[in-house]
Short mmCIF file of C-alpha atoms and ligand atoms in Angstrom, two decimals:
data_model
loop_
_atom_site.label_atom_id
_atom_site.label_comp_id
_atom_site.label_asym_id
_atom_site.label_seq_id
_atom_site.Cartn_x
_atom_site.Cartn_y
_atom_site.Cartn_z
CA UNK Z 1 86.49 86.36 156.37
CA UNK Z 2 85.56 89.93 153.92
CA UNK Z 3 88.30 90.42 151.00
CA UNK Z 4 90.37 92.86 153.30
CA UNK Z 5 91.60 90.36 154.95
CA UNK Z 6 91.85 87.34 151.87
CA UNK Z 7 94.05 90.48 150.46
CA UNK Z 8 96.59 90.89 152.60
CA UNK Z 9 96.50 86.24 153.29
CA UNK Z 10 96.79 86.54 149.54
CA UNK Z 11 99.62 88.89 149.35
CA UNK Z 12 101.84 87.91 152.47
CA UNK Z 13 101.64 84.15 150.37
CA UNK Z 14 103.43 86.75 147.55
CA UNK Z 15 105.98 88.04 148.73
CA UNK Z 16 106.82 85.05 150.46
CA UNK Z 17 106.26 83.39 146.99
CA UNK Z 18 108.98 85.77 145.51
CA UNK Z 19 111.68 87.03 146.77
CA UNK Z 20 113.67 87.29 143.72
CA UNK Z 21 110.94 89.92 141.51
CA UNK Z 22 111.12 91.25 144.53
CA UNK Z 23 114.74 92.27 144.53
CA UNK Z 24 114.71 92.97 140.69
CA UNK Z 25 111.55 95.27 142.00
CA UNK Z 26 112.96 97.09 144.70
CA UNK Z 27 116.02 97.78 141.39
CA UNK Z 28 113.90 99.40 138.74
CA UNK Z 29 112.49 102.21 141.23
CA UNK Z 30 116.04 103.62 141.39
CA UNK Z 31 115.65 104.54 137.81
CA UNK Z 32 112.32 103.99 136.53
CA UNK Z 33 109.32 106.62 137.82
CA UNK Z 34 107.21 103.88 140.05
CA UNK Z 35 109.72 101.78 139.52
CA UNK Z 36 108.87 100.39 136.08
CA UNK Z 37 109.86 101.18 132.62
CA UNK Z 38 105.47 101.79 131.29
CA UNK Z 39 103.01 103.03 134.58
CA UNK Z 40 100.22 100.05 133.41
CA UNK Z 41 103.09 97.80 135.19
CA UNK Z 42 102.38 98.69 138.30
CA UNK Z 43 98.63 97.84 137.60
CA UNK Z 44 98.51 94.09 138.66
CA UNK Z 45 97.32 93.00 141.24
CA UNK Z 46 100.43 91.84 143.01
CA UNK Z 47 102.48 93.96 145.86
CA UNK Z 48 105.07 94.64 143.65
CA UNK Z 49 105.58 93.15 139.65
CA UNK Z 50 106.17 89.70 137.84
CA UNK Z 51 109.57 89.96 136.35
CA UNK Z 52 109.94 88.05 133.28
CA UNK Z 53 112.36 85.90 132.97
CA UNK Z 54 111.61 84.51 128.79
CA UNK Z 55 108.66 83.11 127.90
CA UNK Z 56 107.82 80.89 124.98
CA UNK Z 57 103.17 79.43 123.24
CA UNK Z 58 101.15 80.94 126.75
CA UNK Z 59 102.82 80.61 129.25
CA UNK Z 60 105.31 82.74 131.12
CA UNK Z 61 108.57 82.00 133.03
CA UNK Z 62 109.11 84.28 136.03
CA UNK Z 63 112.31 85.34 137.76
CA UNK Z 64 112.23 83.27 140.61
CA UNK Z 65 111.51 79.64 138.47
CA UNK Z 66 108.36 80.51 138.51
CA UNK Z 67 105.82 79.50 135.37
CA UNK Z 68 101.51 80.42 134.49
CA UNK Z 69 99.49 80.17 132.17
CA UNK Z 70 99.35 83.33 130.10
CA UNK Z 71 96.00 84.83 129.67
CA UNK Z 72 96.69 87.57 129.18
CA UNK Z 73 99.25 87.65 126.65
CA UNK Z 74 100.40 91.32 127.30
CA UNK Z 75 97.27 92.72 126.99
CA UNK Z 76 97.25 91.77 123.69
CA UNK Z 77 99.80 91.84 121.28
CA UNK Z 78 100.96 88.63 122.19
CA UNK Z 79 97.16 87.00 121.45
CA UNK Z 80 99.02 84.48 119.56
CA UNK Z 81 101.77 82.87 121.52
CA UNK Z 82 105.03 84.44 122.91
CA UNK Z 83 108.07 84.07 121.19
CA UNK Z 84 107.12 82.18 118.16
CA UNK Z 85 109.27 80.81 115.39
CA UNK Z 86 108.42 81.77 112.76
CA UNK Z 87 108.15 86.22 113.77
CA UNK Z 88 111.57 85.04 115.72
CA UNK Z 89 113.95 84.15 112.51
CA UNK Z 90 111.69 86.38 110.35
CA UNK Z 91 112.99 89.32 112.88
CA UNK Z 92 116.88 87.54 113.87
CA UNK Z 93 117.23 87.63 109.73
CA UNK Z 94 116.11 91.46 109.06
CA UNK Z 95 117.67 92.22 112.16
CA UNK Z 96 121.18 90.94 110.15
CA UNK Z 97 119.07 93.17 107.18
CA UNK Z 98 119.19 96.60 107.80
CA UNK Z 99 115.88 98.02 110.26
CA UNK Z 100 115.57 101.23 109.81
CA UNK Z 101 115.60 103.02 105.98
CA UNK Z 102 112.88 104.93 105.04
CA UNK Z 103 112.03 102.96 102.39
CA UNK Z 104 109.89 100.30 100.87
CA UNK Z 105 110.17 96.81 101.14
CA UNK Z 106 110.03 93.57 99.80
CA UNK Z 107 108.13 92.60 102.67
CA UNK Z 108 106.10 95.63 102.61
CA UNK Z 109 104.35 94.80 99.54
CA UNK Z 110 103.99 91.48 100.96
CA UNK Z 111 101.99 92.81 104.64
CA UNK Z 112 100.36 94.95 102.12
CA UNK Z 113 99.00 92.25 99.34
CA UNK Z 114 98.49 89.81 102.25
CA UNK Z 115 95.98 92.76 104.28
CA UNK Z 116 94.26 93.61 100.27
CA UNK Z 117 93.41 89.77 100.77
CA UNK Z 118 91.71 89.86 104.38
CA UNK Z 119 89.94 93.17 104.20
CA UNK Z 120 89.83 93.79 100.52
CA UNK Z 121 86.08 91.89 100.86
CA UNK Z 122 85.26 94.48 103.27
CA UNK Z 123 86.11 97.57 100.85
CA UNK Z 124 89.06 98.63 102.93
CA UNK Z 125 91.69 98.28 100.06
CA UNK Z 126 94.60 101.44 100.80
CA UNK Z 127 96.66 101.32 104.18
CA UNK Z 128 99.25 102.93 106.11
CA UNK Z 129 101.19 101.84 109.41
CA UNK Z 130 101.41 103.28 112.57
CA UNK Z 131 103.45 102.46 114.79
CA UNK Z 132 101.56 101.69 117.92
CA UNK Z 133 97.18 101.37 116.83
CA UNK Z 134 97.06 105.11 119.92
CA UNK Z 135 98.89 106.46 116.99
CA UNK Z 136 96.78 105.50 114.01
CA UNK Z 137 93.57 106.31 115.43
CA UNK Z 138 94.63 110.17 115.74
CA UNK Z 139 96.10 109.52 112.52
CA UNK Z 140 92.57 108.36 111.35
CA UNK Z 141 90.42 110.84 113.49
CA UNK Z 142 92.56 113.70 111.40
CA UNK Z 143 92.04 111.58 108.14
CA UNK Z 144 88.51 111.61 109.13
CA UNK Z 145 88.70 116.07 109.80
CA UNK Z 146 89.97 115.97 106.34
CA UNK Z 147 88.21 114.79 103.87
CA UNK Z 148 84.54 114.94 105.59
CA UNK Z 149 85.24 119.22 107.35
CA UNK Z 150 83.78 118.17 109.99
CA UNK Z 151 85.11 118.93 113.14
CA UNK Z 152 84.01 116.40 115.85
CA UNK Z 153 84.17 113.09 116.34
CA UNK Z 154 81.87 110.70 118.35
CA UNK Z 155 83.64 108.13 120.77
CA UNK Z 156 81.32 105.63 122.84
CA UNK Z 157 81.45 106.14 126.77
CA UNK Z 158 83.19 103.98 128.55
CA UNK Z 159 85.60 103.98 125.63
CA UNK Z 160 89.79 102.82 125.10
CA UNK Z 161 91.68 103.77 122.10
CA UNK Z 162 95.26 103.86 123.02
CA UNK Z 163 96.29 107.27 124.24
CA UNK Z 164 94.15 109.72 122.00
CA UNK Z 165 93.93 112.68 123.67
CA UNK Z 166 90.01 113.52 120.95
CA UNK Z 167 89.05 109.73 123.45
CA UNK Z 168 89.79 110.60 126.66
CA UNK Z 169 85.91 111.95 127.99
CA UNK Z 170 83.54 110.30 129.70
CA UNK Z 171 79.73 110.37 130.46
CA UNK Z 172 79.53 111.60 134.28
CA UNK Z 173 75.35 111.49 135.66
CA UNK Z 174 74.79 111.17 131.81
CA UNK Z 175 77.28 114.73 131.10
CA UNK Z 176 79.89 114.62 129.45
CA UNK Z 177 83.80 114.81 130.91
CA UNK Z 178 87.16 115.28 130.00
CA UNK Z 179 88.20 111.84 131.63
CA UNK Z 180 89.21 112.08 135.33
CA UNK Z 181 93.04 112.61 135.94
CA UNK Z 182 93.32 112.84 132.24
CA UNK Z 183 96.94 114.61 132.57
CA UNK Z 184 98.27 117.64 130.80
CA UNK Z 185 94.95 118.38 128.80
CA UNK Z 186 94.57 122.90 127.39
CA UNK Z 187 91.44 122.82 126.26
CA UNK Z 188 88.14 121.09 126.90
CA UNK Z 189 87.78 117.08 124.53
CA UNK Z 190 83.08 117.78 125.08
CA UNK Z 191 84.53 120.25 122.80
CA UNK Z 192 85.30 118.32 120.07
CA UNK Z 193 84.39 114.78 120.68
CA UNK Z 194 80.60 113.28 121.39
CA UNK Z 195 80.37 110.85 124.36
CA UNK Z 196 76.74 108.51 123.95
CA UNK Z 197 76.07 105.24 125.34
CA UNK Z 198 77.37 102.02 124.00
CA UNK Z 199 73.86 100.77 122.41
CA UNK Z 200 72.14 103.14 122.44
CA UNK Z 201 70.69 104.67 118.52
CA UNK Z 202 68.25 107.14 119.12
CA UNK Z 203 71.34 109.31 120.89
CA UNK Z 204 73.30 108.02 117.93
CA UNK Z 205 71.67 109.12 115.45
CA UNK Z 206 70.49 112.04 117.28
CA UNK Z 207 74.38 113.50 117.23
CA UNK Z 208 75.39 112.18 113.67
CA UNK Z 209 72.35 114.92 112.80
CA UNK Z 210 74.17 117.82 114.07
CA UNK Z 211 75.77 117.83 110.57
CA UNK Z 212 78.79 118.50 113.04
CA UNK Z 213 80.45 114.32 113.66
CA UNK Z 214 83.61 113.35 111.60
CA UNK Z 215 83.70 109.96 112.21
CA UNK Z 216 82.75 107.35 115.05
CA UNK Z 217 85.11 105.67 116.14
CA UNK Z 218 84.50 102.61 118.09
CA UNK Z 219 85.93 98.81 118.83
CA UNK Z 220 83.22 96.50 117.70
CA UNK Z 221 82.24 95.13 120.93
CA UNK Z 222 83.67 97.53 123.37
CA UNK Z 223 87.17 95.53 125.53
CA UNK Z 224 88.62 98.59 127.40
CA UNK Z 225 85.24 98.56 130.47
CA UNK Z 226 85.65 95.68 130.77
CA UNK Z 227 83.43 94.15 127.67
CA UNK Z 228 79.72 95.28 126.30
CA UNK Z 229 78.71 93.18 123.17
CA UNK Z 230 76.37 95.15 120.69
CA UNK Z 231 73.17 94.18 120.72
CA UNK Z 232 71.56 92.11 118.03
CA UNK Z 233 71.58 94.75 115.13
CA UNK Z 234 73.97 97.71 116.81
CA UNK Z 235 76.65 97.72 114.50
CA UNK Z 236 75.06 97.02 111.40
CA UNK Z 237 72.54 100.25 112.66
CA UNK Z 238 75.39 102.36 113.34
CA UNK Z 239 76.84 101.45 110.19
CA UNK Z 240 73.52 102.80 107.86
CA UNK Z 241 73.10 105.71 109.94
CA UNK Z 242 77.23 107.09 109.54
CA UNK Z 243 76.33 106.57 105.61
CA UNK Z 244 72.85 108.24 106.13
CA UNK Z 245 74.62 111.35 107.59
CA UNK Z 246 77.82 111.37 106.23
CA UNK Z 247 80.08 110.64 109.12
CA UNK Z 248 83.23 107.99 108.70
CA UNK Z 249 82.85 105.06 110.27
CA UNK Z 250 86.26 103.66 111.78
CA UNK Z 251 86.18 100.91 113.22
CA UNK Z 252 88.97 99.71 115.84
CA UNK Z 253 89.49 95.97 115.85
CA UNK Z 254 92.86 96.46 117.92
CA UNK Z 255 91.57 94.06 120.09
CA UNK Z 256 88.68 92.62 118.01
CA UNK Z 257 91.38 91.17 115.54
CA UNK Z 258 89.89 88.10 118.82
CA UNK Z 259 86.71 86.95 116.83
CA UNK Z 260 88.95 85.41 113.03
CA UNK Z 261 91.06 85.58 110.69
CA UNK Z 262 89.37 89.08 109.38
CA UNK Z 263 88.08 90.34 112.75
CA UNK Z 264 85.06 91.56 113.08
CA UNK Z 265 84.34 93.49 110.99
CA UNK Z 266 85.09 89.94 108.71
CA UNK Z 267 82.97 87.27 111.07
CA UNK Z 268 79.91 89.69 110.65
CA UNK Z 269 80.79 91.00 106.88
CA UNK Z 270 80.90 94.53 108.20
CA UNK Z 271 81.89 97.94 105.89
CA UNK Z 272 83.43 100.14 107.13
CA UNK Z 273 85.29 104.13 105.97
CA UNK Z 274 88.25 102.62 108.44
CA UNK Z 275 90.12 100.47 110.36
CA UNK Z 276 92.58 99.68 112.51
CA UNK Z 277 94.73 97.24 114.45
CA UNK Z 278 97.28 97.49 117.02
CA UNK Z 279 99.15 94.45 118.51
CA UNK Z 280 99.67 91.74 117.59
CA UNK Z 281 99.54 92.45 114.56
CA UNK Z 282 102.67 92.75 114.29
CA UNK Z 283 102.85 89.76 117.24
CA UNK Z 284 104.20 92.72 119.41
CA UNK Z 285 106.51 94.26 117.71
CA UNK Z 286 105.59 97.81 117.81
CA UNK Z 287 103.06 98.12 114.97
CA UNK Z 288 99.70 98.96 113.62
CA UNK Z 289 98.09 98.93 110.42
CA UNK Z 290 94.88 101.41 109.53
CA UNK Z 291 93.25 100.97 106.42
CA UNK Z 292 89.78 102.47 104.12
CA UNK Z 293 88.20 102.19 101.12
CA UNK Z 294 88.55 103.65 97.31
CA UNK Z 295 86.06 105.87 98.01
CA UNK Z 296 88.20 107.64 100.90
CA UNK Z 297 91.52 107.15 99.76
CA UNK Z 298 89.89 109.69 96.90
CA UNK Z 299 88.17 112.34 99.59
CA UNK Z 300 92.08 111.87 101.07
CA UNK Z 301 93.66 112.68 97.97
CA UNK Z 302 90.87 115.83 97.72
CA UNK Z 303 91.86 116.76 101.49
CA UNK Z 304 95.35 116.41 100.51
CA UNK Z 305 95.11 119.29 97.70
CA UNK Z 306 92.85 121.64 99.70
CA UNK Z 307 95.09 122.31 103.14
CA UNK Z 308 98.05 123.29 100.05
CA UNK Z 309 101.43 122.67 99.70
CA UNK Z 310 103.72 121.02 103.06
CA UNK Z 311 103.22 118.16 105.74
CA UNK Z 312 99.37 116.62 107.18
CA UNK Z 313 101.73 116.42 109.48
CA UNK Z 314 101.05 113.05 110.33
CA UNK Z 315 102.86 109.86 110.59
CA UNK Z 316 106.63 109.05 112.67
CA UNK Z 317 109.92 108.11 111.13
CA UNK Z 318 109.49 104.68 112.65
CA UNK Z 319 106.02 104.01 110.32
CA UNK Z 320 106.86 101.22 108.63
CA UNK Z 321 110.35 100.02 108.93
CA UNK Z 322 111.10 97.36 108.06
CA UNK Z 323 111.19 95.31 110.31
CA UNK Z 324 107.81 95.90 111.61
CA UNK Z 325 106.43 95.12 107.48
CA UNK Z 326 108.29 92.27 107.48
CA UNK Z 327 106.79 91.21 111.46
CA UNK Z 328 103.36 92.37 109.67
CA UNK Z 329 104.53 90.23 106.98
CA UNK Z 330 105.17 86.54 108.49
CA UNK Z 331 102.43 87.54 111.25
CA UNK Z 332 100.16 87.78 107.75
CA UNK Z 333 101.30 84.40 106.42
CA UNK Z 334 101.79 82.24 108.85
CA UNK Z 335 100.29 83.54 112.11
CA UNK Z 336 97.52 84.73 112.26
CA UNK Z 337 95.49 82.10 109.69
CA UNK Z 338 92.60 79.62 110.28
CA UNK Z 339 94.17 77.48 111.66
CA UNK Z 340 95.19 79.02 114.49
CA UNK Z 341 91.42 80.37 114.84
CA UNK Z 342 90.10 77.18 114.62
CA UNK Z 343 92.64 76.00 118.25
CA UNK Z 344 91.51 79.98 119.95
CA UNK Z 345 87.94 80.12 119.08
CA UNK Z 346 87.99 76.21 120.29
CA UNK Z 347 89.29 76.82 123.48
CA UNK Z 348 87.30 79.50 123.65
CA UNK Z 349 84.24 77.33 124.31
CA UNK Z 350 86.12 75.21 126.83
CA UNK Z 351 87.08 78.31 128.93
CA UNK Z 352 83.01 79.22 129.21
CA UNK Z 353 81.28 77.21 128.83
CA UNK Z 354 83.30 75.26 131.52
CA UNK Z 355 82.83 79.20 133.46
CA UNK Z 356 79.91 79.32 132.85
CA UNK Z 357 78.95 75.59 134.50
CA UNK Z 358 80.51 77.21 137.75
CA UNK Z 359 77.89 79.71 137.65
CA UNK Z 360 75.44 77.28 137.78
CA UNK Z 361 77.34 74.86 139.93
CA UNK Z 362 77.96 77.42 143.19
CA UNK Z 363 75.37 80.09 142.01
CA UNK Z 364 78.11 83.02 141.76
CA UNK Z 365 76.23 86.13 140.77
CA UNK Z 366 78.25 86.46 138.08
CA UNK Z 367 78.67 86.25 133.55
CA UNK Z 368 79.99 85.62 130.46
CA UNK Z 369 81.18 86.80 126.95
CA UNK Z 370 83.34 86.84 124.78
CA UNK Z 371 84.31 88.02 121.27
CA UNK Z 372 85.65 84.86 119.32
CA UNK Z 373 89.15 84.31 121.74
CA UNK Z 374 88.32 86.74 124.51
CA UNK Z 375 86.04 86.64 126.99
CA UNK Z 376 85.36 87.69 129.70
CA UNK Z 377 84.63 86.65 133.63
CA UNK Z 378 81.89 89.98 134.39
CA UNK Z 379 81.05 89.81 138.38
CA UNK Z 380 77.07 90.86 137.62
CA UNK Z 381 74.74 88.28 136.72
CA UNK Z 382 73.99 89.62 133.52
CA UNK Z 383 76.47 91.62 131.07
CA UNK Z 384 75.64 95.60 131.54
CA UNK Z 385 74.34 96.71 128.13
CA UNK Z 386 76.79 99.94 127.97
CA UNK Z 387 79.01 101.15 130.31
CA UNK Z 388 77.37 102.90 133.83
CA UNK Z 389 75.83 99.66 134.03
CA UNK Z 390 78.97 99.09 134.04
CA UNK Z 391 80.58 101.15 136.68
CA UNK Z 392 77.34 100.88 138.46
CA UNK Z 393 78.51 97.02 139.43
CA UNK Z 394 82.16 96.89 139.71
CA UNK Z 395 83.57 95.25 142.68
CA UNK Z 396 87.47 96.88 142.74
CA UNK Z 397 88.43 95.00 146.02
CA UNK Z 398 86.96 91.74 144.08
CA UNK Z 399 88.94 92.00 141.33
CA UNK Z 400 91.89 92.76 142.56
CA UNK Z 401 91.55 89.51 145.27
CA UNK Z 402 90.89 87.20 142.05
CA UNK Z 403 93.40 88.62 140.51
CA UNK Z 404 96.31 87.82 142.72
CA UNK Z 405 94.67 84.56 143.85
CA UNK Z 406 94.78 83.60 140.48
CA UNK Z 407 98.52 84.27 140.38
CA UNK Z 408 99.06 82.83 143.48
CA UNK Z 409 97.56 79.48 142.00
CA UNK Z 410 99.72 80.22 138.34
CA UNK Z 411 97.47 81.95 136.13
CA UNK Z 412 97.46 85.71 134.46
CA UNK Z 413 94.97 86.94 133.46
CA UNK Z 414 94.33 90.87 131.69
CA UNK Z 415 95.66 93.02 135.10
CA UNK Z 416 92.61 95.12 134.50
CA UNK Z 417 89.90 93.60 134.46
CA UNK Z 418 88.00 90.62 133.72
CA UNK Z 419 90.25 89.45 130.00
CA UNK Z 420 90.81 86.16 129.28
CA UNK Z 421 92.35 86.24 125.89
CA UNK Z 422 93.09 82.05 124.52
CA UNK Z 423 95.87 81.93 121.47
CA UNK Z 424 96.83 78.98 118.96
CA UNK Z 425 99.03 77.76 121.59
CA UNK Z 426 96.80 77.42 125.06
CA UNK Z 427 96.15 73.74 126.01
CA UNK Z 428 93.24 72.38 127.72
CA UNK Z 429 94.99 71.51 129.99
CA UNK Z 430 95.84 75.40 131.63
CA UNK Z 431 91.53 76.68 130.44
CA UNK Z 432 91.08 74.01 133.14
CA UNK Z 433 93.18 75.19 135.02
CA UNK Z 434 91.66 78.07 135.21
CA UNK Z 435 88.24 76.99 135.34
CA UNK Z 436 89.59 74.96 138.50
CA UNK Z 437 90.88 78.38 139.98
CA UNK Z 438 87.84 80.12 139.06
CA UNK Z 439 85.17 77.41 141.31
CA UNK Z 440 87.72 77.72 144.06
CA UNK Z 441 87.75 81.30 144.36
CA UNK Z 442 83.81 81.32 144.22
CA UNK Z 443 83.63 79.14 146.88
CA UNK Z 444 85.51 81.70 148.87
CA UNK Z 445 83.30 84.68 147.25
CA UNK Z 446 80.49 82.91 147.92
CA UNK Z 447 81.62 82.07 151.60
CA UNK Z 448 81.69 86.34 152.34
N1 PMP K 1 92.73 101.06 121.28
C1 PMP K 1 92.34 99.97 122.04
C2 PMP K 1 90.74 98.90 121.76
C3 PMP K 1 92.57 99.31 123.26
O1 PMP K 1 92.34 98.66 123.37
C4 PMP K 1 94.61 99.76 123.18
C5 PMP K 1 95.45 99.52 123.12
N2 PMP K 1 94.27 98.96 124.87
C6 PMP K 1 94.99 100.79 121.41
C7 PMP K 1 94.11 101.17 121.24
C8 PMP K 1 95.69 101.45 121.61
O2 PMP K 1 97.05 100.04 121.73
P1 PMP K 1 98.42 101.10 122.00
O3 PMP K 1 98.68 101.01 123.60
O4 PMP K 1 99.36 100.18 121.34
O5 PMP K 1 98.49 102.27 121.44
#
């Protein structure tokens, strides 16, 4: 048997078990380009997408009545569990009181206070809201340029920060390029974005030394090309170097909020100039926050004066709507709590230990890394230190086979790579089922 034979069997099993999703997928094609309202929904390993009937906690039920242990959690917005009653109540109430005013509410003040309580200790005290993490990152980049009066931003090869044109660059044979497949981009992004390998302090210093870099936009742990942990001391050195050369450090914690109640910044006592958090911050209600230090806020005021009268061109109508603000407040007050993280981190330890036992027991040439409640199984014995190394070990057939096998076993992980997220409502037996299914897959892998 090879992967293709295995995949054919798995696809047949999936099709046989999902007649209702199949009918719905056929209907969906009539109106939606590619059959789905958002094209990433096509990225699952299944021949057609599962149609969701409902989800609660860390369980999701599809249109065929099949229930799954959900470790994807919507690719993070539902990191704290689906259909949280706290959020449900708050949204229902706010929907009855109105959602779009272009005015603040007492809830927006409460959300701001909660953000300051959490992130103020790391210097971040002035906030704005965007509708998505993509928008928040775009705003942060624009302000970084305005504040520093420098033209370029720097990102790490393999990054993803959302629909942020500036960040769609990659290294191909060590050369900066627009990312392959990028649509509708008229100028060469490498003129205004510098891209370097993660964990490469020499390259970072060389780029910063040019004096052209307005800001470094980085995830503290890279989570979008598999997971790549920073080397010991890398984050602190990145902070020191950006400070020394006058570039702003913009940390995108959209995924690494999995680290703890104040994200990776809180866990490692980092002090970025700007911080971005999307997705889970409002429990999946479209909203993202970005915060800056008092010093950056003052420099933003100066930049605004320099720009003269008129609009900054930064902001969207729905940002800060009452529903989003209420959601952020209730998530920070009642859901994104120490108690939630205690459960999530314990669960992640159980998962990581279990996966490592599978690797040790079967001899599969794999490894596991994690950032708090977010774990990643890597099909390579040594976790790569940068995106080029990660790309060189990617085995697309094996990934597709693992994902589809898991779906057929009643387990969902994020469709993009082997990301597994533990929510406060993920039970140990679900974690054990994922470990067991992975062991069975390792046995299949080793027979091929
Ligand atoms: N930042 C990071 C680190 C992300 O992974 C993503 C999306 N996966 C985004 C930003 C963008 O989030 P959104 O698609 O909600 O704008």
